[in-house]
Amino acid sequence: MPSSHIIQVDCISKSFSSHKVVDGVSFSVPSGETLGFLGPNGAGKTTTIRMLTGLVRPTSGNINVGGYDVIKNPIEVKRLFDISPQEASLHPHLSIAEDLYFYARLRGLSRREAKLRAQETLQWAKLEDHAAKNGHQLSGGMQRRLLMARTQTTDPPILYLDEPTTGLDPQSRHALWGYIYELKGRGKTIILTTHYMEEAEKLCDRVIIIDRGKIIAEGSPAELRKNL
């Protein structure tokens, strides 16, 4: 793997029973790039993310992240990334301040470090005025900001953002873009899945269009806009 490529994916496929969800997908991601996966529901975007994070084992193919094989070295790989998932898993009995502390502890931080990072990420997401609320009391946009805050508790170099703005109103969507712009500016490597071409154009350095488990186009947003 070239040293500048923090993620290398070689011909991965995933089948569930007889249904092939991802079919021979290959790509690499240089450190600091924001790569977008654009495609409709069921295209294979989320399954690809789950294979990258080790949650789903590929039927075939190889994935290397930060120099580690995802299957052979899952612990080392997990230290390099965090994820903002499609579905918000919010604890019904924790305030969002407690949620962030608990999440930081799960990621291996000491009590002191976890308390500090929970406070810092709460402020970063501009949620400090809602710290005592339960996550289910937040608006959809605030819940998404909470999920983004979780990804920053350990400040990892790689972020997977799985449809981070789906279901949000335009104002909340644009607000979330601001957080992603900031993370891009800090040199994070980001893989973002989305339904929206506008979002891919605004946020991504490069876009892969995936449909029925296959890559059907790849390039910069400007190149794809020109050729579509």
PDB file of C-alpha atoms in Angstrom:
ATOM      1  CA  MET A   1       0.000   0.000   0.000  1.00  0.00           C
ATOM      2  CA  PRO A   2       1.444   3.415  -0.890  1.00  0.00           C
ATOM      3  CA  SER A   3       2.365   5.315   2.267  1.00  0.00           C
ATOM      4  CA  SER A   4       0.108   8.224   1.298  1.00  0.00           C
ATOM      5  CA  HIS A   5      -2.935   5.928   1.151  1.00  0.00           C
ATOM      6  CA  ILE A   6      -4.475   5.440   4.570  1.00  0.00           C
ATOM      7  CA  ILE A   7      -7.229   3.152   3.224  1.00  0.00           C
ATOM      8  CA  GLN A   8      -6.813   0.486   0.538  1.00  0.00           C
ATOM      9  CA  VAL A   9      -9.747  -1.667  -0.577  1.00  0.00           C
ATOM     10  CA  ASP A  10      -9.123  -4.508  -3.030  1.00  0.00           C
ATOM     11  CA  CYS A  11     -12.021  -6.190  -4.809  1.00  0.00           C
ATOM     12  CA  ILE A  12     -14.341  -6.638  -1.826  1.00  0.00           C
ATOM     13  CA  SER A  13     -17.655  -8.411  -2.209  1.00  0.00           C
ATOM     14  CA  LYS A  14     -20.391  -9.252   0.260  1.00  0.00           C
ATOM     15  CA  SER A  15     -23.264 -11.670  -0.182  1.00  0.00           C
ATOM     16  CA  PHE A  16     -26.146 -12.378   2.148  1.00  0.00           C
ATOM     17  CA  SER A  17     -27.500 -15.820   1.239  1.00  0.00           C
ATOM     18  CA  SER A  18     -27.656 -15.673  -2.569  1.00  0.00           C
ATOM     19  CA  HIS A  19     -27.937 -11.874  -2.777  1.00  0.00           C
ATOM     20  CA  LYS A  20     -24.699 -10.036  -3.607  1.00  0.00           C
ATOM     21  CA  VAL A  21     -24.887  -6.605  -1.928  1.00  0.00           C
ATOM     22  CA  VAL A  22     -21.345  -5.441  -2.767  1.00  0.00           C
ATOM     23  CA  ASP A  23     -19.710  -6.745  -5.924  1.00  0.00           C
ATOM     24  CA  GLY A  24     -15.971  -6.371  -6.553  1.00  0.00           C
ATOM     25  CA  VAL A  25     -15.452  -2.878  -5.148  1.00  0.00           C
ATOM     26  CA  SER A  26     -11.902  -1.457  -5.133  1.00  0.00           C
ATOM     27  CA  PHE A  27     -10.653   2.005  -4.165  1.00  0.00           C
ATOM     28  CA  SER A  28      -7.942   3.768  -2.189  1.00  0.00           C
ATOM     29  CA  VAL A  29      -8.082   6.897  -0.057  1.00  0.00           C
ATOM     30  CA  PRO A  30      -5.119   9.228   0.436  1.00  0.00           C
ATOM     31  CA  SER A  31      -4.649  10.624   3.921  1.00  0.00           C
ATOM     32  CA  GLY A  32      -6.682  13.818   4.379  1.00  0.00           C
ATOM     33  CA  GLU A  33      -9.106  13.203   1.506  1.00  0.00           C
ATOM     34  CA  THR A  34     -12.883  13.373   1.798  1.00  0.00           C
ATOM     35  CA  LEU A  35     -14.333  10.588  -0.330  1.00  0.00           C
ATOM     36  CA  GLY A  36     -18.036  10.475  -1.023  1.00  0.00           C
ATOM     37  CA  PHE A  37     -20.112   7.386  -1.752  1.00  0.00           C
ATOM     38  CA  LEU A  38     -23.163   8.469  -3.705  1.00  0.00           C
ATOM     39  CA  GLY A  39     -26.032   6.164  -4.565  1.00  0.00           C
ATOM     40  CA  PRO A  40     -29.640   5.193  -3.908  1.00  0.00           C
ATOM     41  CA  ASN A  41     -30.951   3.139  -1.003  1.00  0.00           C
ATOM     42  CA  GLY A  42     -29.784  -0.448  -1.284  1.00  0.00           C
ATOM     43  CA  ALA A  43     -26.790   0.416  -3.470  1.00  0.00           C
ATOM     44  CA  GLY A  44     -24.302  -1.125  -1.028  1.00  0.00           C
ATOM     45  CA  LYS A  45     -22.953   2.057   0.596  1.00  0.00           C
ATOM     46  CA  THR A  46     -23.663   1.163   4.221  1.00  0.00           C
ATOM     47  CA  THR A  47     -22.507  -2.448   3.785  1.00  0.00           C
ATOM     48  CA  THR A  48     -19.219  -1.106   2.408  1.00  0.00           C
ATOM     49  CA  ILE A  49     -18.816   1.129   5.474  1.00  0.00           C
ATOM     50  CA  ARG A  50     -19.564  -1.832   7.760  1.00  0.00           C
ATOM     51  CA  MET A  51     -16.865  -3.867   6.063  1.00  0.00           C
ATOM     52  CA  LEU A  52     -14.379  -1.002   6.405  1.00  0.00           C
ATOM     53  CA  THR A  53     -15.088  -0.800  10.139  1.00  0.00           C
ATOM     54  CA  GLY A  54     -14.932  -4.549  10.694  1.00  0.00           C
ATOM     55  CA  LEU A  55     -18.594  -4.899  11.606  1.00  0.00           C
ATOM     56  CA  VAL A  56     -19.214  -7.116   8.572  1.00  0.00           C
ATOM     57  CA  ARG A  57     -16.698  -9.584   7.180  1.00  0.00           C
ATOM     58  CA  PRO A  58     -16.242  -9.454   3.383  1.00  0.00           C
ATOM     59  CA  THR A  59     -17.206 -12.567   1.464  1.00  0.00           C
ATOM     60  CA  SER A  60     -14.049 -11.952  -0.560  1.00  0.00           C
ATOM     61  CA  GLY A  61     -11.398  -9.272  -1.029  1.00  0.00           C
ATOM     62  CA  ASN A  62      -9.070  -7.357   1.289  1.00  0.00           C
ATOM     63  CA  ILE A  63      -9.221  -4.124   3.290  1.00  0.00           C
ATOM     64  CA  ASN A  64      -6.168  -2.377   4.705  1.00  0.00           C
ATOM     65  CA  VAL A  65      -6.507   0.656   6.994  1.00  0.00           C
ATOM     66  CA  GLY A  66      -3.485   2.534   8.274  1.00  0.00           C
ATOM     67  CA  GLY A  67      -1.236  -0.374   7.349  1.00  0.00           C
ATOM     68  CA  TYR A  68      -3.390  -2.962   9.142  1.00  0.00           C
ATOM     69  CA  ASP A  69      -5.558  -5.717   7.733  1.00  0.00           C
ATOM     70  CA  VAL A  70      -9.100  -5.075   8.995  1.00  0.00           C
ATOM     71  CA  ILE A  71      -9.787  -8.777   9.595  1.00  0.00           C
ATOM     72  CA  LYS A  72      -6.427  -9.757  11.071  1.00  0.00           C
ATOM     73  CA  ASN A  73      -5.835  -6.619  13.180  1.00  0.00           C
ATOM     74  CA  PRO A  74      -9.287  -5.345  14.234  1.00  0.00           C
ATOM     75  CA  ILE A  75      -8.152  -3.699  17.494  1.00  0.00           C
ATOM     76  CA  GLU A  76      -5.389  -1.684  15.820  1.00  0.00           C
ATOM     77  CA  VAL A  77      -7.788  -0.598  13.052  1.00  0.00           C
ATOM     78  CA  LYS A  78     -10.523   0.459  15.498  1.00  0.00           C
ATOM     79  CA  ARG A  79      -8.091   2.876  17.165  1.00  0.00           C
ATOM     80  CA  LEU A  80      -7.794   4.757  13.862  1.00  0.00           C
ATOM     81  CA  PHE A  81     -11.434   5.612  13.189  1.00  0.00           C
ATOM     82  CA  ASP A  82     -14.807   6.538  14.531  1.00  0.00           C
ATOM     83  CA  ILE A  83     -18.218   6.470  12.894  1.00  0.00           C
ATOM     84  CA  SER A  84     -21.371   8.546  12.795  1.00  0.00           C
ATOM     85  CA  PRO A  85     -23.974   5.896  11.899  1.00  0.00           C
ATOM     86  CA  GLN A  86     -27.234   6.247   9.982  1.00  0.00           C
ATOM     87  CA  GLU A  87     -29.338   5.357  12.991  1.00  0.00           C
ATOM     88  CA  ALA A  88     -28.874   7.206  16.269  1.00  0.00           C
ATOM     89  CA  SER A  89     -28.475   4.757  19.168  1.00  0.00           C
ATOM     90  CA  LEU A  90     -29.321   7.004  22.126  1.00  0.00           C
ATOM     91  CA  HIS A  91     -29.380   5.720  25.700  1.00  0.00           C
ATOM     92  CA  PRO A  92     -32.814   6.357  27.237  1.00  0.00           C
ATOM     93  CA  HIS A  93     -31.456   7.012  30.731  1.00  0.00           C
ATOM     94  CA  LEU A  94     -28.376   9.161  30.069  1.00  0.00           C
ATOM     95  CA  SER A  95     -28.080  12.892  29.577  1.00  0.00           C
ATOM     96  CA  ILE A  96     -26.085  13.840  26.493  1.00  0.00           C
ATOM     97  CA  ALA A  97     -23.181  14.908  28.725  1.00  0.00           C
ATOM     98  CA  GLU A  98     -23.246  11.447  30.316  1.00  0.00           C
ATOM     99  CA  ASP A  99     -23.626   9.877  26.866  1.00  0.00           C
ATOM    100  CA  LEU A 100     -20.400  11.484  25.648  1.00  0.00           C
ATOM    101  CA  TYR A 101     -18.552  10.538  28.855  1.00  0.00           C
ATOM    102  CA  PHE A 102     -19.783   6.933  28.594  1.00  0.00           C
ATOM    103  CA  TYR A 103     -18.797   6.786  24.910  1.00  0.00           C
ATOM    104  CA  ALA A 104     -15.314   8.137  25.680  1.00  0.00           C
ATOM    105  CA  ARG A 105     -14.871   5.500  28.401  1.00  0.00           C
ATOM    106  CA  LEU A 106     -15.910   2.785  25.949  1.00  0.00           C
ATOM    107  CA  ARG A 107     -13.197   4.065  23.614  1.00  0.00           C
ATOM    108  CA  GLY A 108     -10.592   3.480  26.330  1.00  0.00           C
ATOM    109  CA  LEU A 109     -10.120   6.925  27.868  1.00  0.00           C
ATOM    110  CA  SER A 110      -9.474   7.273  31.591  1.00  0.00           C
ATOM    111  CA  ARG A 111     -12.169   8.832  33.801  1.00  0.00           C
ATOM    112  CA  ARG A 112     -10.334  12.157  33.829  1.00  0.00           C
ATOM    113  CA  GLU A 113      -9.703  12.152  30.071  1.00  0.00           C
ATOM    114  CA  ALA A 114     -13.270  11.067  29.326  1.00  0.00           C
ATOM    115  CA  LYS A 115     -14.733  13.866  31.462  1.00  0.00           C
ATOM    116  CA  LEU A 116     -12.541  16.458  29.742  1.00  0.00           C
ATOM    117  CA  ARG A 117     -13.255  15.186  26.233  1.00  0.00           C
ATOM    118  CA  ALA A 118     -16.998  14.995  26.943  1.00  0.00           C
ATOM    119  CA  GLN A 119     -16.959  18.664  27.959  1.00  0.00           C
ATOM    120  CA  GLU A 120     -14.839  19.685  24.968  1.00  0.00           C
ATOM    121  CA  THR A 121     -16.913  17.823  22.404  1.00  0.00           C
ATOM    122  CA  LEU A 122     -20.159  19.070  23.944  1.00  0.00           C
ATOM    123  CA  GLN A 123     -18.908  22.625  23.443  1.00  0.00           C
ATOM    124  CA  TRP A 124     -17.608  21.830  19.952  1.00  0.00           C
ATOM    125  CA  ALA A 125     -21.065  20.608  18.903  1.00  0.00           C
ATOM    126  CA  LYS A 126     -22.677  23.676  20.537  1.00  0.00           C
ATOM    127  CA  LEU A 127     -24.804  21.450  22.749  1.00  0.00           C
ATOM    128  CA  GLU A 128     -23.658  22.661  26.166  1.00  0.00           C
ATOM    129  CA  ASP A 129     -27.018  24.380  26.803  1.00  0.00           C
ATOM    130  CA  HIS A 130     -28.696  20.987  26.353  1.00  0.00           C
ATOM    131  CA  ALA A 131     -26.195  18.942  28.385  1.00  0.00           C
ATOM    132  CA  ALA A 132     -28.787  17.733  30.911  1.00  0.00           C
ATOM    133  CA  LYS A 133     -31.263  16.593  28.276  1.00  0.00           C
ATOM    134  CA  ASN A 134     -31.705  13.025  27.123  1.00  0.00           C
ATOM    135  CA  GLY A 135     -30.759  12.416  23.500  1.00  0.00           C
ATOM    136  CA  HIS A 136     -34.363  11.611  22.646  1.00  0.00           C
ATOM    137  CA  GLN A 137     -35.337  15.143  23.705  1.00  0.00           C
ATOM    138  CA  LEU A 138     -33.151  16.684  21.019  1.00  0.00           C
ATOM    139  CA  SER A 139     -34.235  17.708  17.549  1.00  0.00           C
ATOM    140  CA  GLY A 140     -33.048  15.636  14.592  1.00  0.00           C
ATOM    141  CA  GLY A 141     -30.322  18.150  13.802  1.00  0.00           C
ATOM    142  CA  MET A 142     -29.078  18.158  17.394  1.00  0.00           C
ATOM    143  CA  GLN A 143     -29.048  14.355  17.492  1.00  0.00           C
ATOM    144  CA  ARG A 144     -26.825  14.381  14.419  1.00  0.00           C
ATOM    145  CA  ARG A 145     -24.523  16.896  16.113  1.00  0.00           C
ATOM    146  CA  LEU A 146     -24.352  14.566  19.123  1.00  0.00           C
ATOM    147  CA  LEU A 147     -23.323  11.685  16.873  1.00  0.00           C
ATOM    148  CA  MET A 148     -20.646  13.916  15.325  1.00  0.00           C
ATOM    149  CA  ALA A 149     -19.474  14.895  18.821  1.00  0.00           C
ATOM    150  CA  ARG A 150     -19.060  11.221  19.702  1.00  0.00           C
ATOM    151  CA  THR A 151     -16.642  10.793  16.797  1.00  0.00           C
ATOM    152  CA  GLN A 152     -14.392  13.457  18.298  1.00  0.00           C
ATOM    153  CA  THR A 153     -14.003  12.017  21.804  1.00  0.00           C
ATOM    154  CA  THR A 154     -10.734  10.335  20.776  1.00  0.00           C
ATOM    155  CA  ASP A 155      -9.915  12.654  17.838  1.00  0.00           C
ATOM    156  CA  PRO A 156      -9.227   9.796  15.370  1.00  0.00           C
ATOM    157  CA  PRO A 157      -7.605  10.399  11.955  1.00  0.00           C
ATOM    158  CA  ILE A 158     -10.391   8.610  10.022  1.00  0.00           C
ATOM    159  CA  LEU A 159     -14.122   9.342  10.151  1.00  0.00           C
ATOM    160  CA  TYR A 160     -16.930   7.365   8.556  1.00  0.00           C
ATOM    161  CA  LEU A 161     -20.079   9.465   8.179  1.00  0.00           C
ATOM    162  CA  ASP A 162     -22.971   7.290   7.035  1.00  0.00           C
ATOM    163  CA  GLU A 163     -25.672   9.520   5.539  1.00  0.00           C
ATOM    164  CA  PRO A 164     -25.143  12.167   8.238  1.00  0.00           C
ATOM    165  CA  THR A 165     -27.807  14.590   6.954  1.00  0.00           C
ATOM    166  CA  THR A 166     -30.566  12.244   5.764  1.00  0.00           C
ATOM    167  CA  GLY A 167     -33.953  13.411   7.017  1.00  0.00           C
ATOM    168  CA  LEU A 168     -32.744  16.845   8.124  1.00  0.00           C
ATOM    169  CA  ASP A 169     -34.301  20.133   7.060  1.00  0.00           C
ATOM    170  CA  PRO A 170     -32.113  22.395   4.847  1.00  0.00           C
ATOM    171  CA  GLN A 171     -31.062  24.645   7.746  1.00  0.00           C
ATOM    172  CA  SER A 172     -29.931  21.712   9.908  1.00  0.00           C
ATOM    173  CA  ARG A 173     -28.207  20.105   6.919  1.00  0.00           C
ATOM    174  CA  HIS A 174     -26.189  23.235   6.185  1.00  0.00           C
ATOM    175  CA  ALA A 175     -25.271  23.558   9.877  1.00  0.00           C
ATOM    176  CA  LEU A 176     -23.926  20.001   9.889  1.00  0.00           C
ATOM    177  CA  TRP A 177     -21.920  20.751   6.748  1.00  0.00           C
ATOM    178  CA  GLY A 178     -20.123  23.413   8.794  1.00  0.00           C
ATOM    179  CA  TYR A 179     -18.861  20.787  11.233  1.00  0.00           C
ATOM    180  CA  ILE A 180     -17.687  18.588   8.366  1.00  0.00           C
ATOM    181  CA  TYR A 181     -15.876  21.546   6.730  1.00  0.00           C
ATOM    182  CA  GLU A 182     -14.052  22.123  10.022  1.00  0.00           C
ATOM    183  CA  LEU A 183     -13.004  18.469  10.264  1.00  0.00           C
ATOM    184  CA  LYS A 184     -11.773  18.595   6.656  1.00  0.00           C
ATOM    185  CA  GLY A 185      -9.729  21.649   7.578  1.00  0.00           C
ATOM    186  CA  ARG A 186      -8.131  19.701  10.417  1.00  0.00           C
ATOM    187  CA  GLY A 187      -6.853  17.110   7.932  1.00  0.00           C
ATOM    188  CA  LYS A 188      -9.223  14.265   8.786  1.00  0.00           C
ATOM    189  CA  THR A 189      -9.674  11.452   6.296  1.00  0.00           C
ATOM    190  CA  ILE A 190     -13.426  11.223   5.767  1.00  0.00           C
ATOM    191  CA  ILE A 191     -15.618   8.712   3.957  1.00  0.00           C
ATOM    192  CA  LEU A 192     -19.135  10.042   3.617  1.00  0.00           C
ATOM    193  CA  THR A 193     -22.161   8.261   2.183  1.00  0.00           C
ATOM    194  CA  THR A 194     -25.013  10.341   0.827  1.00  0.00           C
ATOM    195  CA  HIS A 195     -28.042  10.394  -1.443  1.00  0.00           C
ATOM    196  CA  TYR A 196     -27.457  14.017  -2.399  1.00  0.00           C
ATOM    197  CA  MET A 197     -25.281  15.139  -5.321  1.00  0.00           C
ATOM    198  CA  GLU A 198     -25.278  18.680  -3.922  1.00  0.00           C
ATOM    199  CA  GLU A 199     -23.849  17.406  -0.645  1.00  0.00           C
ATOM    200  CA  ALA A 200     -21.177  15.413  -2.439  1.00  0.00           C
ATOM    201  CA  GLU A 201     -20.243  18.472  -4.512  1.00  0.00           C
ATOM    202  CA  LYS A 202     -19.977  20.700  -1.451  1.00  0.00           C
ATOM    203  CA  LEU A 203     -18.026  18.356   0.827  1.00  0.00           C
ATOM    204  CA  CYS A 204     -16.105  15.770  -1.176  1.00  0.00           C
ATOM    205  CA  ASP A 205     -12.753  15.906  -2.954  1.00  0.00           C
ATOM    206  CA  ARG A 206     -13.679  12.777  -4.884  1.00  0.00           C
ATOM    207  CA  VAL A 207     -16.917  10.859  -5.383  1.00  0.00           C
ATOM    208  CA  ILE A 208     -17.629   7.207  -6.117  1.00  0.00           C
ATOM    209  CA  ILE A 209     -21.082   6.465  -7.496  1.00  0.00           C
ATOM    210  CA  ILE A 210     -22.242   2.999  -6.492  1.00  0.00           C
ATOM    211  CA  ASP A 211     -25.342   1.180  -7.709  1.00  0.00           C
ATOM    212  CA  ARG A 212     -26.409  -2.423  -7.156  1.00  0.00           C
ATOM    213  CA  GLY A 213     -23.143  -3.091  -5.355  1.00  0.00           C
ATOM    214  CA  LYS A 214     -20.868  -1.949  -8.181  1.00  0.00           C
ATOM    215  CA  ILE A 215     -18.882   1.223  -8.794  1.00  0.00           C
ATOM    216  CA  ILE A 216     -20.331   2.819 -11.930  1.00  0.00           C
ATOM    217  CA  ALA A 217     -18.444   6.139 -11.918  1.00  0.00           C
ATOM    218  CA  GLU A 218     -15.610   7.832 -10.035  1.00  0.00           C
ATOM    219  CA  GLY A 219     -13.981  11.253 -10.098  1.00  0.00           C
ATOM    220  CA  SER A 220     -14.055  14.742  -8.690  1.00  0.00           C
ATOM    221  CA  PRO A 221     -17.518  16.315  -8.328  1.00  0.00           C
ATOM    222  CA  ALA A 222     -16.762  18.600 -11.281  1.00  0.00           C
ATOM    223  CA  GLU A 223     -15.678  15.662 -13.466  1.00  0.00           C
ATOM    224  CA  LEU A 224     -18.779  13.661 -12.602  1.00  0.00           C
ATOM    225  CA  ARG A 225     -21.078  16.625 -13.184  1.00  0.00           C
ATOM    226  CA  LYS A 226     -19.492  17.116 -16.607  1.00  0.00           C
ATOM    227  CA  ASN A 227     -19.869  13.470 -17.611  1.00  0.00           C
ATOM    228  CA  LEU A 228     -23.318  12.709 -16.209  1.00  0.00           C
TER     229      LEU A 228
END
